[in-house]
Tab-separated table of C-alpha atoms in Angstrom:
chain	number	residue	atom	x	y	z
A	1	MET	CA	1.444	26.221	-31.182
A	2	ARG	CA	4.517	24.172	-31.976
A	3	LYS	CA	5.505	21.414	-29.608
A	4	LEU	CA	8.400	21.729	-27.191
A	5	ILE	CA	11.167	19.167	-27.126
A	6	LEU	CA	13.703	18.439	-24.431
A	7	LEU	CA	17.394	18.629	-25.211
A	8	ALA	CA	19.799	16.416	-23.293
A	9	ALA	CA	22.138	19.234	-22.283
A	10	ALA	CA	21.981	22.982	-22.000
A	11	ILE	CA	23.469	25.079	-24.765
A	12	ALA	CA	25.390	27.138	-22.234
A	13	ALA	CA	27.371	24.069	-21.230
A	14	ALA	CA	28.749	23.572	-24.745
A	15	PRO	CA	32.545	24.007	-25.040
A	16	LEU	CA	33.757	27.284	-26.476
A	17	ALA	CA	35.037	27.120	-30.034
A	18	ALA	CA	38.647	28.098	-30.656
A	19	GLN	CA	38.345	31.492	-32.338
A	20	THR	CA	39.417	35.075	-31.975
A	21	HIS	CA	37.401	37.358	-29.754
A	22	PRO	CA	37.362	41.147	-29.336
A	23	ALA	CA	38.761	40.600	-25.832
A	24	ASP	CA	41.965	39.324	-27.436
A	25	ASP	CA	42.571	42.820	-28.811
A	26	VAL	CA	42.594	44.542	-25.395
A	27	SER	CA	45.922	46.333	-24.914
A	28	ALA	CA	47.551	47.024	-21.548
A	29	GLU	CA	49.742	49.604	-23.308
A	30	ARG	CA	46.751	51.569	-24.609
A	31	LEU	CA	45.131	51.423	-21.186
A	32	GLU	CA	48.266	52.865	-19.628
A	33	LYS	CA	48.436	55.677	-22.189
A	34	ASP	CA	44.815	56.591	-21.504
A	35	VAL	CA	45.417	56.739	-17.751
A	36	GLU	CA	48.521	58.865	-18.370
A	37	LYS	CA	46.368	61.263	-20.388
A	38	LEU	CA	43.753	61.446	-17.658
A	39	VAL	CA	46.386	62.147	-15.008
A	40	SER	CA	47.800	64.941	-17.215
A	41	PHE	CA	44.688	67.050	-16.557
A	42	GLY	CA	46.030	67.715	-13.050
A	43	THR	CA	42.686	67.442	-11.324
A	44	ARG	CA	39.384	66.145	-12.613
A	45	HIS	CA	37.412	67.293	-9.592
A	46	THR	CA	33.783	67.974	-10.458
A	47	LEU	CA	34.085	71.540	-9.146
A	48	SER	CA	37.302	72.260	-11.064
A	49	SER	CA	37.484	74.338	-14.238
A	50	GLN	CA	34.967	73.657	-16.979
A	51	THR	CA	36.736	75.922	-19.486
A	52	ASP	CA	40.505	75.499	-19.069
A	53	PRO	CA	41.654	73.570	-22.185
A	54	LYS	CA	44.368	71.653	-20.316
A	55	ARG	CA	43.392	71.316	-16.657
A	56	GLY	CA	40.221	70.292	-14.890
A	57	ILE	CA	37.046	68.311	-15.423
A	58	GLY	CA	35.979	70.254	-18.517
A	59	ALA	CA	39.137	69.369	-20.434
A	60	ALA	CA	38.903	65.731	-19.309
A	61	VAL	CA	35.289	65.283	-20.448
A	62	ASP	CA	36.066	67.036	-23.750
A	63	TRP	CA	38.937	64.585	-24.263
A	64	GLY	CA	36.635	61.639	-23.553
A	65	LEU	CA	34.082	62.881	-26.096
A	66	ALA	CA	36.829	63.421	-28.670
A	67	GLU	CA	38.229	59.947	-28.069
A	68	PHE	CA	34.810	58.382	-28.625
A	69	LYS	CA	34.491	60.371	-31.866
A	70	ARG	CA	37.890	59.141	-33.055
A	71	ILE	CA	36.854	55.570	-32.335
A	72	GLY	CA	33.548	56.081	-34.126
A	73	ALA	CA	35.269	57.540	-37.181
A	74	LYS	CA	37.290	54.334	-37.584
A	75	CYS	CA	34.112	52.246	-37.834
A	76	GLY	CA	32.273	54.489	-40.270
A	77	GLY	CA	30.371	56.513	-37.695
A	78	CYS	CA	29.142	53.510	-35.712
A	79	LEU	CA	29.105	55.513	-32.454
A	80	GLU	CA	26.692	58.332	-31.650
A	81	VAL	CA	28.673	60.577	-29.297
A	82	LEU	CA	27.028	63.125	-27.037
A	83	PRO	CA	27.365	64.807	-23.659
A	84	VAL	CA	24.586	63.857	-21.254
A	85	GLY	CA	24.482	66.363	-18.426
A	86	GLU	CA	22.489	68.383	-15.953
A	87	THR	CA	23.121	71.310	-13.635
A	88	VAL	CA	23.076	70.005	-10.069
A	89	THR	CA	23.447	71.135	-6.480
A	90	GLY	CA	23.891	69.068	-3.354
A	91	SER	CA	25.752	68.719	-0.070
A	92	ARG	CA	29.032	68.415	-1.979
A	93	VAL	CA	28.014	70.776	-4.804
A	94	PRO	CA	27.243	74.038	-2.978
A	95	THR	CA	26.559	76.124	-6.093
A	96	PRO	CA	24.743	75.072	-9.282
A	97	THR	CA	27.290	73.157	-11.377
A	98	LEU	CA	27.097	71.540	-14.784
A	99	VAL	CA	27.864	67.829	-14.529
A	100	ARG	CA	28.589	66.313	-17.943
A	101	ASN	CA	28.924	62.657	-18.883
A	102	ALA	CA	30.666	61.599	-22.104
A	103	VAL	CA	28.454	58.985	-23.778
A	104	ALA	CA	28.842	56.877	-26.924
A	105	ILE	CA	25.968	54.772	-28.272
A	106	GLN	CA	26.557	51.725	-30.494
A	107	ARG	CA	23.066	51.032	-31.812
A	108	GLY	CA	21.832	47.481	-32.080
A	109	THR	CA	20.717	46.181	-35.458
A	110	GLU	CA	17.639	44.238	-34.290
A	111	ARG	CA	16.566	45.496	-30.856
A	112	PRO	CA	18.121	48.964	-30.515
A	113	ASN	CA	15.936	49.877	-27.548
A	114	GLU	CA	17.449	47.007	-25.527
A	115	VAL	CA	20.708	48.266	-24.006
A	116	VAL	CA	23.760	47.184	-22.067
A	117	ILE	CA	25.734	49.949	-20.343
A	118	VAL	CA	29.424	49.900	-19.392
A	119	GLN	CA	30.630	52.835	-17.319
A	120	GLY	CA	33.352	54.320	-15.139
A	121	HIS	CA	33.655	57.746	-13.515
A	122	ILE	CA	36.053	60.313	-14.913
A	123	ASP	CA	36.163	62.715	-11.929
A	124	SER	CA	38.805	62.546	-9.183
A	125	ARG	CA	39.443	63.878	-5.671
A	126	VAL	CA	42.008	64.186	-2.859
A	127	SER	CA	41.570	63.892	0.929
A	128	ASP	CA	39.180	66.846	1.193
A	129	VAL	CA	36.243	66.019	-1.060
A	130	MET	CA	35.648	69.766	-1.569
A	131	ASP	CA	39.254	70.544	-2.673
A	132	ALA	CA	38.895	71.369	-6.372
A	133	THR	CA	42.332	72.914	-6.904
A	134	SER	CA	44.997	70.494	-5.612
A	135	ASP	CA	46.434	67.900	-7.968
A	136	ALA	CA	44.179	64.845	-7.924
A	137	PRO	CA	45.652	62.323	-10.385
A	138	GLY	CA	42.838	59.798	-9.913
A	139	ALA	CA	44.850	57.169	-11.742
A	140	ASN	CA	43.114	54.151	-10.269
A	141	ASP	CA	40.003	55.925	-8.908
A	142	ASP	CA	38.741	56.057	-11.496
A	143	GLY	CA	41.120	56.568	-14.386
A	144	SER	CA	41.220	52.785	-14.540
A	145	GLY	CA	37.474	52.443	-15.109
A	146	THR	CA	37.472	55.327	-17.600
A	147	ALA	CA	40.282	53.751	-19.619
A	148	LEU	CA	38.485	50.394	-19.510
A	149	VAL	CA	35.328	51.891	-21.020
A	150	ILE	CA	37.276	53.598	-23.809
A	151	GLU	CA	39.220	50.415	-24.583
A	152	ALA	CA	35.978	48.424	-24.669
A	153	ALA	CA	34.627	50.867	-27.241
A	154	ARG	CA	37.778	50.450	-29.329
A	155	VAL	CA	37.623	46.657	-29.517
A	156	LEU	CA	33.833	46.208	-29.754
A	157	SER	CA	32.835	49.060	-32.059
A	158	GLY	CA	33.787	47.144	-35.191
A	159	THR	CA	31.157	44.456	-34.490
A	160	ARG	CA	27.449	44.728	-35.181
A	161	TYR	CA	25.211	43.484	-32.364
A	162	PRO	CA	21.470	42.803	-32.127
A	163	THR	CA	21.189	45.075	-29.076
A	164	THR	CA	22.725	48.420	-28.154
A	165	ILE	CA	25.905	48.992	-26.159
A	166	ILE	CA	26.325	52.323	-24.345
A	167	TYR	CA	29.783	53.449	-23.226
A	168	ALA	CA	29.703	56.117	-20.516
A	169	LEU	CA	32.285	58.238	-18.693
A	170	LEU	CA	30.526	59.709	-15.673
A	171	SER	CA	31.264	62.914	-13.769
A	172	GLY	CA	30.253	63.873	-10.252
A	173	GLU	CA	30.686	60.447	-8.639
A	174	GLU	CA	32.835	61.718	-5.787
A	175	GLN	CA	30.366	64.539	-5.093
A	176	GLY	CA	27.347	62.271	-4.653
A	177	LEU	CA	26.914	59.846	-7.586
A	178	HIS	CA	25.534	62.666	-9.717
A	179	GLY	CA	26.792	61.363	-13.057
A	180	GLY	CA	25.253	57.953	-12.434
A	181	GLN	CA	21.948	59.539	-11.471
A	182	ILE	CA	21.981	61.720	-14.584
A	183	LEU	CA	22.649	58.752	-16.845
A	184	ALA	CA	19.997	56.605	-15.144
A	185	ASN	CA	17.452	59.432	-15.556
A	186	TRP	CA	18.443	59.798	-19.205
A	187	ALA	CA	18.146	56.052	-19.895
A	188	GLU	CA	14.675	56.093	-18.356
A	189	ALA	CA	13.676	59.140	-20.416
A	190	GLN	CA	14.836	57.408	-23.615
A	191	GLY	CA	12.531	54.503	-22.810
A	192	PHE	CA	15.402	52.027	-22.948
A	193	THR	CA	15.029	48.470	-21.752
A	194	VAL	CA	18.165	48.185	-19.633
A	195	LYS	CA	19.429	44.608	-19.695
A	196	ALA	CA	22.558	45.197	-17.598
A	197	VAL	CA	24.821	47.924	-16.208
A	198	LEU	CA	28.506	47.105	-15.678
A	199	ASN	CA	30.036	49.745	-13.402
A	200	ASN	CA	33.834	49.731	-13.181
A	201	ASP	CA	35.338	51.695	-10.307
A	202	ILE	CA	38.889	51.134	-9.008
A	203	VAL	CA	39.903	48.247	-11.265
A	204	GLY	CA	43.631	48.870	-11.755
A	205	ASN	CA	45.692	47.547	-8.825
A	206	SER	CA	46.440	44.060	-7.569
A	207	CYS	CA	48.010	44.629	-4.113
A	208	GLY	CA	46.861	46.298	-0.888
A	209	LYS	CA	48.730	48.572	1.516
A	210	ASP	CA	49.550	45.562	3.716
A	211	GLY	CA	51.296	43.729	0.873
A	212	TYR	CA	48.470	41.266	0.307
A	213	CYS	CA	47.913	40.747	-3.431
A	214	GLU	CA	45.045	39.424	-5.558
A	215	PRO	CA	46.397	39.370	-9.142
A	216	LYS	CA	43.968	36.718	-10.403
A	217	VAL	CA	40.654	37.884	-8.902
A	218	VAL	CA	38.223	40.738	-9.480
A	219	ARG	CA	35.345	41.406	-7.095
A	220	VAL	CA	31.819	41.796	-8.436
A	221	PHE	CA	29.312	43.439	-6.078
A	222	SER	CA	25.569	42.823	-6.365
A	223	GLU	CA	22.598	43.876	-4.267
A	224	GLY	CA	20.477	41.486	-2.186
A	225	PRO	CA	16.973	42.919	-1.667
A	226	ARG	CA	16.063	45.168	-4.585
A	227	ALA	CA	16.595	48.878	-4.072
A	228	ASP	CA	13.210	49.534	-5.696
A	229	LEU	CA	11.383	46.936	-3.623
A	230	THR	CA	7.799	47.901	-2.798
A	231	ALA	CA	5.787	46.911	0.258
A	232	ARG	CA	3.717	44.619	-1.953
A	233	LEU	CA	6.772	42.809	-3.275
A	234	ARG	CA	8.344	42.613	0.168
A	235	ALA	CA	5.226	40.879	1.415
A	236	ALA	CA	5.240	38.543	-1.589
A	237	GLN	CA	8.880	37.627	-0.993
A	238	THR	CA	8.003	36.733	2.585
A	239	ARG	CA	5.610	34.131	1.189
A	240	PHE	CA	7.488	32.957	-1.909
A	241	GLY	CA	11.179	33.830	-1.409
A	242	GLY	CA	13.557	35.837	-3.570
A	243	GLU	CA	15.903	37.539	-1.097
A	244	ASN	CA	18.930	36.184	-2.978
A	245	ASP	CA	17.474	36.310	-6.474
A	246	THR	CA	17.520	39.912	-7.641
A	247	PRO	CA	18.430	40.567	-11.279
A	248	ALA	CA	21.740	42.078	-10.124
A	249	ARG	CA	22.576	38.947	-8.131
A	250	ASN	CA	21.803	36.775	-11.158
A	251	LEU	CA	23.863	39.072	-13.379
A	252	SER	CA	26.761	38.606	-10.954
A	253	ARG	CA	26.341	34.822	-11.089
A	254	TRP	CA	26.311	34.993	-14.888
A	255	VAL	CA	29.555	37.028	-15.041
A	256	ALA	CA	31.238	34.614	-12.630
A	257	GLY	CA	30.176	31.713	-14.836
A	258	LEU	CA	31.512	33.491	-17.913
A	259	ALA	CA	34.886	33.989	-16.211
A	260	GLU	CA	35.075	30.291	-15.331
A	261	LYS	CA	34.907	29.434	-19.035
A	262	HIS	CA	38.217	31.271	-19.451
A	263	PRO	CA	40.413	29.854	-16.659
A	264	ASP	CA	43.504	31.723	-17.856
A	265	GLY	CA	41.745	35.055	-17.283
A	266	LEU	CA	40.681	36.829	-14.121
A	267	GLN	CA	38.178	34.955	-11.995
A	268	VAL	CA	35.279	36.527	-10.093
A	269	ARG	CA	34.846	36.670	-6.357
A	270	GLN	CA	31.189	37.499	-5.895
A	271	ILE	CA	30.561	39.953	-3.063
A	272	TRP	CA	26.936	39.693	-2.090
A	273	ARG	CA	26.368	43.270	-1.012
A	274	THR	CA	25.602	46.384	-3.047
A	275	ASP	CA	29.049	47.917	-2.528
A	276	ARG	CA	31.983	47.969	-0.114
A	277	MET	CA	31.363	48.575	3.567
A	278	GLY	CA	29.888	52.040	4.062
A	279	ARG	CA	30.632	53.123	0.487
A	280	GLY	CA	28.879	53.395	-2.860
A	281	GLY	CA	29.263	53.718	-6.610
A	282	ASP	CA	27.480	54.737	-9.789
A	283	GLN	CA	25.640	51.430	-10.023
A	284	VAL	CA	23.429	52.554	-7.137
A	285	PRO	CA	21.247	55.098	-9.040
A	286	PHE	CA	20.474	52.417	-11.616
A	287	LEU	CA	19.528	49.920	-8.913
A	288	GLN	CA	17.231	52.510	-7.357
A	289	LYS	CA	15.374	52.719	-10.674
A	290	GLY	CA	15.099	48.930	-10.890
A	291	TYR	CA	17.797	48.359	-13.523
A	292	PRO	CA	20.138	45.355	-13.097
A	293	ALA	CA	23.564	46.777	-12.161
A	294	ILE	CA	26.788	45.417	-10.692
A	295	ARG	CA	30.130	46.877	-9.668
A	296	PHE	CA	33.551	45.561	-10.675
A	297	SER	CA	36.367	46.459	-8.291
A	298	VAL	CA	39.836	45.153	-7.494
A	299	GLY	CA	40.314	42.016	-5.429
A	300	VAL	CA	42.091	44.070	-2.763
A	301	GLU	CA	42.032	47.858	-2.365
A	302	ASP	CA	45.039	50.022	-1.531
A	303	TYR	CA	43.667	52.741	0.742
A	304	ASP	CA	46.950	54.704	0.785
A	305	HIS	CA	46.496	55.361	-2.916
A	306	GLN	CA	42.906	56.529	-3.213
A	307	HIS	CA	41.206	59.695	-1.914
A	308	GLN	CA	44.581	60.980	-0.643
A	309	ASP	CA	46.544	64.227	-0.874
A	310	LEU	CA	49.879	63.691	-2.618
A	311	ARG	CA	52.437	63.469	0.222
A	312	THR	CA	55.008	61.361	2.042
A	313	GLU	CA	54.620	60.743	5.780
A	314	ASN	CA	56.958	58.596	7.883
A	315	GLY	CA	58.451	57.194	4.732
A	316	VAL	CA	55.056	56.203	3.282
A	317	PHE	CA	53.852	57.743	0.028
A	318	TYR	CA	50.168	58.606	-0.280
A	319	GLY	CA	48.296	59.454	-3.476
A	320	ASP	CA	46.441	57.922	-6.412
A	321	THR	CA	49.278	57.923	-8.955
A	322	ILE	CA	49.928	55.816	-12.009
A	323	GLU	CA	53.020	54.247	-10.434
A	324	GLU	CA	50.808	52.300	-8.039
A	325	MET	CA	48.833	50.585	-10.817
A	326	ASP	CA	49.057	47.139	-12.421
A	327	PHE	CA	48.130	47.472	-16.097
A	328	ASP	CA	48.214	43.767	-16.822
A	329	TYR	CA	45.594	43.392	-14.110
A	330	LEU	CA	43.540	46.255	-15.592
A	331	ALA	CA	43.754	44.544	-18.984
A	332	GLY	CA	42.360	41.384	-17.372
A	333	VAL	CA	39.361	43.235	-15.929
A	334	THR	CA	38.838	44.922	-19.303
A	335	LYS	CA	38.868	41.578	-21.110
A	336	LEU	CA	36.229	40.200	-18.758
A	337	ASN	CA	34.030	43.266	-19.315
A	338	VAL	CA	34.471	42.947	-23.076
A	339	ARG	CA	33.472	39.277	-23.017
A	340	ALA	CA	30.434	40.145	-20.913
A	341	LEU	CA	29.383	43.021	-23.180
A	342	ASP	CA	29.831	40.927	-26.314
A	343	ALA	CA	27.703	38.096	-24.914
A	344	LEU	CA	25.018	40.316	-23.390
A	345	ALA	CA	24.656	42.304	-26.613
A	346	ARG	CA	24.050	39.049	-28.519
A	347	ALA	CA	21.763	37.353	-25.992
A	348	PRO	CA	18.017	38.048	-25.659
A	349	MET	CA	16.499	39.677	-22.595
A	350	PRO	CA	15.951	37.291	-19.684
A	351	PRO	CA	12.274	36.289	-19.625
A	352	THR	CA	9.842	37.154	-16.841
A	353	VAL	CA	9.055	33.885	-15.077
A	354	SER	CA	6.211	32.861	-12.772
A	355	VAL	CA	5.922	29.674	-10.733
A	356	ASP	CA	3.123	27.506	-9.390
A	357	ALA	CA	4.514	25.241	-6.684
A	358	ALA	CA	2.419	25.717	-3.561
A	359	VAL	CA	0.883	22.583	-2.032
A	360	ARG	CA	1.955	20.274	-4.867
A	361	VAL	CA	4.697	17.703	-5.460
A	362	ASP	CA	5.991	19.313	-8.646
A	363	THR	CA	6.563	22.833	-9.968
A	364	GLU	CA	5.133	24.525	-13.061
A	365	LEU	CA	7.094	27.388	-14.614
A	366	ALA	CA	5.569	29.825	-17.080
A	367	TRP	CA	7.093	32.661	-19.110
A	368	LYS	CA	6.390	34.783	-22.145
A	369	ALA	CA	8.457	34.493	-25.317
A	370	VAL	CA	11.093	37.221	-25.631
A	371	PRO	CA	12.356	38.786	-28.891
A	372	GLY	CA	15.372	37.063	-30.388
A	373	ALA	CA	15.141	33.921	-28.271
A	374	GLN	CA	15.611	30.542	-29.956
A	375	VAL	CA	16.117	28.416	-26.865
A	376	TYR	CA	15.072	28.675	-23.220
A	377	ILE	CA	17.088	27.032	-20.473
A	378	VAL	CA	15.389	26.024	-17.240
A	379	ALA	CA	17.732	26.349	-14.277
A	380	THR	CA	17.372	25.019	-10.745
A	381	ARG	CA	19.280	25.209	-7.492
A	382	ALA	CA	18.709	24.164	-3.919
A	383	THR	CA	17.544	27.082	-1.780
A	384	ASP	CA	20.906	27.186	0.034
A	385	ALA	CA	23.058	26.680	-3.083
A	386	PRO	CA	24.973	29.702	-4.411
A	387	GLU	CA	24.887	28.905	-8.141
A	388	TRP	CA	22.404	27.716	-10.752
A	389	ARG	CA	22.610	24.374	-12.448
A	390	GLU	CA	21.377	24.192	-16.036
A	391	ASP	CA	19.662	20.885	-16.590
A	392	VAL	CA	17.222	21.159	-19.494
A	393	ALA	CA	16.727	23.288	-22.591
A	394	LEU	CA	13.486	23.912	-24.430
A	395	VAL	CA	13.326	24.843	-28.110
A	396	TYR	CA	10.747	25.237	-30.861
A	397	ILE	CA	10.823	22.426	-33.415
A	398	ASP	CA	11.981	24.028	-36.693
A	399	GLY	CA	11.710	27.378	-34.966
A	400	SER	CA	12.945	30.090	-37.344
A	401	LYS	CA	13.960	33.568	-36.188
A	402	ALA	CA	10.793	35.024	-37.704
A	403	ASP	CA	8.689	32.406	-35.940
A	404	ASN	CA	10.252	33.098	-32.583
A	405	ASP	CA	9.979	36.860	-33.004
A	406	LYS	CA	6.313	36.406	-33.888
A	407	ALA	CA	5.845	34.377	-30.710
A	408	ALA	CA	7.342	37.246	-28.709
A	409	ALA	CA	5.190	39.833	-30.452
A	410	GLU	CA	2.080	37.770	-29.714
A	411	GLY	CA	3.058	37.353	-26.065
A	412	ARG	CA	3.000	33.585	-26.458
A	413	MET	CA	3.423	31.660	-23.201
A	414	PHE	CA	5.713	28.726	-22.492
A	415	LYS	CA	5.209	26.267	-19.667
A	416	HIS	CA	7.380	23.557	-18.197
A	417	VAL	CA	6.831	21.230	-15.246
A	418	LYS	CA	9.738	20.155	-13.045
A	419	LYS	CA	9.439	17.058	-10.892
A	420	LEU	CA	10.765	18.941	-7.873
A	421	ARG	CA	8.973	20.319	-4.834
A	422	GLY	CA	8.966	24.079	-4.869
A	423	ASP	CA	9.587	24.418	-1.138
A	424	ASP	CA	13.097	22.985	-1.530
A	425	TRP	CA	14.266	24.513	-4.806
A	426	MET	CA	14.694	27.817	-6.617
A	427	PHE	CA	13.821	28.005	-10.309
A	428	GLY	CA	14.656	30.298	-13.199
A	429	VAL	CA	14.846	30.556	-16.978
A	430	ALA	CA	17.470	31.961	-19.354
A	431	ALA	CA	16.839	32.914	-22.985
A	432	CYS	CA	19.356	32.042	-25.687
A	433	ALA	CA	20.171	33.010	-29.263
A	434	ALA	CA	22.537	30.441	-30.758
A	435	THR	CA	25.107	29.818	-27.993
A	436	TYR	CA	24.607	33.195	-26.285
A	437	CYS	CA	22.381	32.920	-23.232
A	438	SER	CA	21.047	35.620	-20.957
A	439	PRO	CA	21.479	35.573	-17.198
A	440	VAL	CA	18.897	33.467	-15.416
A	441	SER	CA	15.710	35.275	-14.454
A	442	SER	CA	14.433	33.894	-11.162
A	443	ALA	CA	10.843	32.739	-10.739
A	444	VAL	CA	10.303	34.872	-7.627
A	445	PRO	CA	8.544	38.153	-6.846
A	446	GLY	CA	10.846	40.898	-8.136
A	447	GLY	CA	12.975	38.470	-10.145
A	448	ALA	CA	12.305	40.060	-13.560
A	449	PHE	CA	14.985	42.150	-15.273
A	450	GLU	CA	12.843	45.270	-15.218
A	451	PRO	CA	11.716	47.917	-12.744
A	452	VAL	CA	9.167	46.528	-10.321
A	453	GLY	CA	6.568	49.054	-11.497
A	454	LYS	CA	6.412	47.195	-14.823
A	455	GLU	CA	5.731	43.779	-13.312
């Protein structure tokens, strides 16, 4: 086994080179045109017409599939476009109904089974969640997220990545997160290794009904205790910690750190809960399966312009119309998603890390090599600190790509001892390829970026 050497500074701390990036190609004008098109379908309610060519959810999903195909044609067929759907029933779907998602797959060149998913929901609603006939523009909820996903496909599809990017427009969100559940089931059935899910829902306004505005901030929601936590892991966390170290929480920290590297762009306010108070989104079905997933949403919501019948009362207009949106803000959220997708699709999977720190004055970390990794960064933070600090990198001497991939295939183990007492610190490791580093994987029970059943 080759020796490990210590580097003086972490790769992730290196300054960004001045160069063009796919995020620079994001267009507020194209985003606005896409939302206008979505609004033109009248209603996109899940229970609306599946067959009308101009109105209803069927026409909207068909348009999304066609748009993905047009994008794929421009890059020589780089996108595999398909509907992913199931017939469902539920409390808000009283009769069996086909729920279709529009999905485009941009296959990775080296690790195609390793995937990053970006998604938004294409369906809409008014005040009565069962009203499938009234006009439901759904401009911001969630035409904004749908347009973001399509724009991301436009600007990223011309680049080849080691891992796969999946672009998804989900149906059935307002009727019970059905589209998210269908896609999560499908990803599991494909045997994908899901590195991250970026769910974008209500990402197109910058001011609330009370006049308070947040034009420079996007909220990122992440779960605390894992949704797929078992009794065994819960007991282990009682002994070893990990309540604030889920993969989703570390993904949120990573996105916030990425935003900080671009101070002229939108910054992240991390919201350390799964979703808004009493509400949910399509990231939840992925979390329930143990996949790392976060939700992007506006810094401040405008409740008069979501889930509302179109009307004016006492001089106040209600309804989710395009006039209430801020497309420069939506472009900012899109750029952040594009930067995250680009980096995640280049970075290796976060490693699975174990720790030996009980009844000793130092801490030993251990992890298996992961495919594509050239460098591993050891990260630490005080138990009450919100963010990681990156303080040492480990790399193979003369480690070629083939050598590192062989190490991963052999399940080779790395170890590193920190001169810190485990009681007082949290530890984790990120994997890097060139300057692209994964989120930190925490050395706690349930900290691995994989369903707990695979630990």
